[in-house]
Each structure stands twice: as C-alpha cells, then as structure tokens.
Amino acid sequence: MNADLSLAGRTAVVTGAGAGLGRAEALALAARGANVVVNDMGQAAEKVVAEITEAGGSAIAVTGDVGDWSMGDTLVSAAVDTYGSLDVLVNNAGVLRDKMLFNLAESDWDDVLRVHLKGHASVSRAAAVHWRAASKAAGGPVYGRVVNTASEAFLFGSAGQPNYSAAKAGIVALTLSTSAGLARYGVRANAICPRARTAMTEATFAEGTSPGGLDAMAPERVGTFVGYLASPAAEKISGQVFIVYGDMVALMAAPTVEQKFTAADGVFSVEEFGEQITPYFEDRDPHRTYAAYSVAKLDNTGTNVR
C-alpha cells in the first residue's frame, strides 16, 4: 500500500520561516506541493518565498511577530484569502535568552515565553477557529495538521535555559490540548523535539556528517519529517511527541507512575510521610528524577542536547 504523502492543493503556514528550521520546513512543504505562507519578523521571509517560487512552488510572505495575539488571525486570513484554505500549521518561531535561574531577568523570561509559547498559542487559536467553522460548514471533519516545536530541554530541564525549558514544556501541553480539543474537527496535532544546526544553535552543534550526505544536524532532515506529519499518511498520528535528528526519529512514551504511597488509616500524617517516603529515596541515584536522562542514550552524533 502506498501512503498518501502529497500536499498538492494544501496550504501551510510556517512561523519563524525566514531561516534555519522554519525555512527548511517551508521548503519541504512546498516541495510536496503545498502553498506556503512564510512568516518571520523581517525581510528573510521574502527570500524564502523567492526560493520556493524559483523552484516552481507558490508562497507568500507575511511579516510580523507571532507574540502579538492578533498575528494568528492575520496569518490564517492570509492563507484563506490567498489560497482558499488552511490545512497545515507549523509553529516554529522562537528566540533564546539563555541564563541560569539566578541571572534570569524578567525580560529574559517574558521574551522567551512570549515568542515560543504565546506565539504557538496565538496562531493555533486562530487556526482552531477556522477549522471548527470549516467543519461545521462541511458537516463533518476537515483536513488539519498542526506541528509544534518543542525541545529536549523540556525533558531534561536545561540548567542554563529555565525560560526555554518551561516554554517548551508548555508547548507539549498545548499540543496535547490541541489534539484532544480539535480531533472531532479532523485536526491532528503533534510536537517535535528537533536537533538542527541553525543560527540559534550554531554555538551548540559542531560540524559533522553522516550517511546520506547530509550533515547529521541538517535542518532539512527535520523538514522531511514535518512534511510527512503534514501529509494524509499521518492521519492516525496525533498527540505524540517525537525527537528528530540525524538518521532517526524517536517516539516518546507518556510518563508513568513509579510508586504510589498510601496512608494506612486514610489520612497521612507528616510522620507517616517520613516513614514511607524518606526511606524510598534514601539510596536513590540523584540523577533519577522526572528528567528523562535516558533520552541522552539516543545520541550518536557527539553533539550536545539543546
């Protein structure tokens, strides 16, 4: 059975698409046949539109800050007014303000949460309004794909990125809510945790190549997977979190309950907590926390986690 991987006739919005991952994702979607609304803050968006057009695709640029709530409506309207539909949303836009918690300024927190988390929410909300109305008009499910950009930082709690880690954890929760809330309208929502060498991560990821000729950290590798998640072939995939880089894609499992502590008489006392819980943690490996350190074992690239 051949999976339906075509995006011909579909329209996608990609935020932060002027460079790096967003650019690679926009180009990948266009290569599969999608019309693309390319969003970024500056003129780089126009350059990506030119790349797509020169390759025979169709795209428009919409500049603006997704951290402004109204930008979501602007992007969805641009897609619908220009191409007649919105089928795919790739939330990618983000900024970094890396600081240890004790050095974190209010603006460092606000800037990162605003662009990453609020930016994801603003465009997702506008897309949700569109898809809900379209579904009601059609009398049944429509076509909708959301790909959100999380990070392994949410799994580890990156020490130098309390703002970024928190934003990415929020994005995963937003993804699950989007999947649950929009499923009835035909929308599928997933999150990716990509590793790629971009302007935002060039200080983290060293050069390197791997089989296939592409740099192990090439953003094109992530773009290929986003193109797949946007396609009809991914119809049954929703509410999932994937780690994507190099030659692999890893599907994350949901958290599980490790241990349940129960009060003997129905109500805990502080003393009983001490009797039950303190011994449980007595000889515990300090790295055995809620952080998913086991994910580091996936790494065969020699790069650091971002």
mmCIF file of N, CA, C and O in Angstrom, residues 76-111:
data_model
loop_
_atom_site.group_PDB
_atom_site.id
_atom_site.type_symbol
_atom_site.label_atom_id
_atom_site.label_comp_id
_atom_site.label_asym_id
_atom_site.label_seq_id
_atom_site.Cartn_x
_atom_site.Cartn_y
_atom_site.Cartn_z
ATOM 1 N N VAL A 76 -3.761 33.274 9.416
ATOM 2 C CA VAL A 76 -4.830 32.395 8.933
ATOM 3 C C VAL A 76 -5.601 33.078 7.809
ATOM 4 O O VAL A 76 -5.909 32.456 6.777
ATOM 5 N N SER A 77 -5.883 34.358 7.971
ATOM 6 C CA SER A 77 -6.591 35.096 6.917
ATOM 7 C C SER A 77 -5.784 35.144 5.634
ATOM 8 O O SER A 77 -6.338 35.027 4.529
ATOM 9 N N ALA A 78 -4.469 35.312 5.765
ATOM 10 C CA ALA A 78 -3.606 35.348 4.577
ATOM 11 C C ALA A 78 -3.695 34.031 3.818
ATOM 12 O O ALA A 78 -3.769 34.015 2.575
ATOM 13 N N ALA A 79 -3.691 32.921 4.547
ATOM 14 C CA ALA A 79 -3.790 31.613 3.900
ATOM 15 C C ALA A 79 -5.128 31.434 3.200
ATOM 16 O O ALA A 79 -5.195 31.040 2.026
ATOM 17 N N VAL A 80 -6.193 31.743 3.904
ATOM 18 C CA VAL A 80 -7.540 31.526 3.364
ATOM 19 C C VAL A 80 -7.847 32.499 2.232
ATOM 20 O O VAL A 80 -8.397 32.113 1.187
ATOM 21 N N ASP A 81 -7.472 33.765 2.407
ATOM 22 C CA ASP A 81 -7.776 34.768 1.380
ATOM 23 C C ASP A 81 -6.970 34.545 0.111
ATOM 24 O O ASP A 81 -7.445 34.793 -1.003
ATOM 25 N N THR A 82 -5.725 34.079 0.259
ATOM 26 C CA THR A 82 -4.855 33.897 -0.906
ATOM 27 C C THR A 82 -5.086 32.561 -1.596
ATOM 28 O O THR A 82 -5.147 32.489 -2.828
ATOM 29 N N TYR A 83 -5.214 31.511 -0.795
ATOM 30 C CA TYR A 83 -5.247 30.166 -1.368
ATOM 31 C C TYR A 83 -6.565 29.423 -1.145
ATOM 32 O O TYR A 83 -6.730 28.315 -1.667
ATOM 33 N N GLY A 84 -7.445 29.986 -0.359
ATOM 34 C CA GLY A 84 -8.760 29.383 -0.184
ATOM 35 C C GLY A 84 -8.887 28.384 0.937
ATOM 36 O O GLY A 84 -9.980 27.863 1.186
ATOM 37 N N SER A 85 -7.783 28.104 1.639
ATOM 38 C CA SER A 85 -7.864 27.136 2.726
ATOM 39 C C SER A 85 -6.670 27.274 3.657
ATOM 40 O O SER A 85 -5.696 27.966 3.358
ATOM 41 N N LEU A 86 -6.768 26.625 4.793
ATOM 42 C CA LEU A 86 -5.630 26.402 5.686
ATOM 43 C C LEU A 86 -5.669 24.933 6.067
ATOM 44 O O LEU A 86 -6.672 24.454 6.590
ATOM 45 N N ASP A 87 -4.601 24.230 5.791
ATOM 46 C CA ASP A 87 -4.568 22.794 6.042
ATOM 47 C C ASP A 87 -3.484 22.377 7.023
ATOM 48 O O ASP A 87 -3.626 21.379 7.726
ATOM 49 N N VAL A 88 -2.387 23.135 7.055
ATOM 50 C CA VAL A 88 -1.224 22.758 7.858
ATOM 51 C C VAL A 88 -0.698 23.989 8.594
ATOM 52 O O VAL A 88 -0.557 25.060 8.000
ATOM 53 N N LEU A 89 -0.425 23.820 9.873
ATOM 54 C CA LEU A 89 0.221 24.872 10.661
ATOM 55 C C LEU A 89 1.485 24.303 11.287
ATOM 56 O O LEU A 89 1.428 23.309 12.015
ATOM 57 N N VAL A 90 2.609 24.933 11.005
ATOM 58 C CA VAL A 90 3.872 24.558 11.632
ATOM 59 C C VAL A 90 4.323 25.737 12.494
ATOM 60 O O VAL A 90 4.715 26.785 11.980
ATOM 61 N N ASN A 91 4.217 25.571 13.799
ATOM 62 C CA ASN A 91 4.664 26.594 14.742
ATOM 63 C C ASN A 91 6.138 26.363 15.044
ATOM 64 O O ASN A 91 6.508 25.345 15.625
ATOM 65 N N ASN A 92 6.967 27.320 14.654
ATOM 66 C CA ASN A 92 8.409 27.140 14.796
ATOM 67 C C ASN A 92 9.098 28.340 15.431
ATOM 68 O O ASN A 92 10.168 28.202 16.022
ATOM 69 N N ALA A 93 8.521 29.525 15.324
ATOM 70 C CA ALA A 93 9.195 30.759 15.731
ATOM 71 C C ALA A 93 9.634 30.714 17.196
ATOM 72 O O ALA A 93 8.906 30.232 18.061
ATOM 73 N N GLY A 94 10.837 31.229 17.452
ATOM 74 C CA GLY A 94 11.341 31.259 18.824
ATOM 75 C C GLY A 94 12.578 32.129 18.943
ATOM 76 O O GLY A 94 13.208 32.485 17.948
ATOM 77 N N VAL A 95 12.905 32.458 20.179
ATOM 78 C CA VAL A 95 14.125 33.211 20.473
ATOM 79 C C VAL A 95 14.800 32.571 21.682
ATOM 80 O O VAL A 95 14.181 31.803 22.415
ATOM 81 N N LEU A 96 16.051 32.885 21.892
ATOM 82 C CA LEU A 96 16.782 32.397 23.063
ATOM 83 C C LEU A 96 17.246 33.566 23.928
ATOM 84 O O LEU A 96 17.663 34.600 23.408
ATOM 85 N N ARG A 97 17.154 33.379 25.223
ATOM 86 C CA ARG A 97 17.724 34.307 26.195
ATOM 87 C C ARG A 97 18.311 33.435 27.310
ATOM 88 O O ARG A 97 17.804 33.405 28.431
ATOM 89 N N ASP A 98 19.356 32.694 26.983
ATOM 90 C CA ASP A 98 19.896 31.696 27.906
ATOM 91 C C ASP A 98 20.546 32.345 29.122
ATOM 92 O O ASP A 98 21.466 33.159 28.993
ATOM 93 N N LYS A 99 20.074 31.954 30.307
ATOM 94 C CA LYS A 99 20.626 32.425 31.579
ATOM 95 C C LYS A 99 20.389 31.346 32.629
ATOM 96 O O LYS A 99 19.397 30.621 32.587
ATOM 97 N N MET A 100 21.282 31.265 33.579
ATOM 98 C CA MET A 100 20.989 30.468 34.762
ATOM 99 C C MET A 100 19.862 31.162 35.533
ATOM 100 O O MET A 100 19.676 32.375 35.420
ATOM 101 N N LEU A 101 19.119 30.406 36.334
ATOM 102 C CA LEU A 101 17.956 30.958 37.009
ATOM 103 C C LEU A 101 18.306 32.186 37.849
ATOM 104 O O LEU A 101 17.564 33.175 37.872
ATOM 105 N N PHE A 102 19.472 32.151 38.516
ATOM 106 C CA PHE A 102 19.836 33.277 39.386
ATOM 107 C C PHE A 102 20.255 34.520 38.596
ATOM 108 O O PHE A 102 20.356 35.609 39.162
ATOM 109 N N ASN A 103 20.480 34.371 37.302
ATOM 110 C CA ASN A 103 20.800 35.523 36.448
ATOM 111 C C ASN A 103 19.638 35.944 35.553
ATOM 112 O O ASN A 103 19.773 36.854 34.741
ATOM 113 N N LEU A 104 18.509 35.288 35.693
ATOM 114 C CA LEU A 104 17.380 35.486 34.790
ATOM 115 C C LEU A 104 16.659 36.796 35.079
ATOM 116 O O LEU A 104 16.140 37.007 36.179
ATOM 117 N N ALA A 105 16.629 37.682 34.097
ATOM 118 C CA ALA A 105 15.878 38.930 34.214
ATOM 119 C C ALA A 105 14.435 38.709 33.779
ATOM 120 O O ALA A 105 14.132 37.766 33.040
ATOM 121 N N GLU A 106 13.567 39.579 34.220
ATOM 122 C CA GLU A 106 12.156 39.462 33.849
ATOM 123 C C GLU A 106 11.995 39.477 32.330
ATOM 124 O O GLU A 106 11.198 38.711 31.774
ATOM 125 N N SER A 107 12.756 40.320 31.655
ATOM 126 C CA SER A 107 12.651 40.392 30.194
ATOM 127 C C SER A 107 13.137 39.108 29.525
ATOM 128 O O SER A 107 12.618 38.715 28.475
ATOM 129 N N ASP A 108 14.125 38.439 30.130
ATOM 130 C CA ASP A 108 14.599 37.156 29.596
ATOM 131 C C ASP A 108 13.476 36.120 29.621
ATOM 132 O O ASP A 108 13.320 35.314 28.701
ATOM 133 N N TRP A 109 12.731 36.115 30.713
ATOM 134 C CA TRP A 109 11.593 35.208 30.843
ATOM 135 C C TRP A 109 10.475 35.589 29.884
ATOM 136 O O TRP A 109 9.981 34.771 29.106
ATOM 137 N N ASP A 110 10.092 36.863 29.913
ATOM 138 C CA ASP A 110 8.945 37.317 29.124
ATOM 139 C C ASP A 110 9.176 37.160 27.625
ATOM 140 O O ASP A 110 8.276 36.737 26.895
ATOM 141 N N ASP A 111 10.373 37.478 27.151
ATOM 142 C CA ASP A 111 10.653 37.397 25.714
ATOM 143 C C ASP A 111 10.520 35.968 25.202
ATOM 144 O O ASP A 111 9.930 35.717 24.138
#
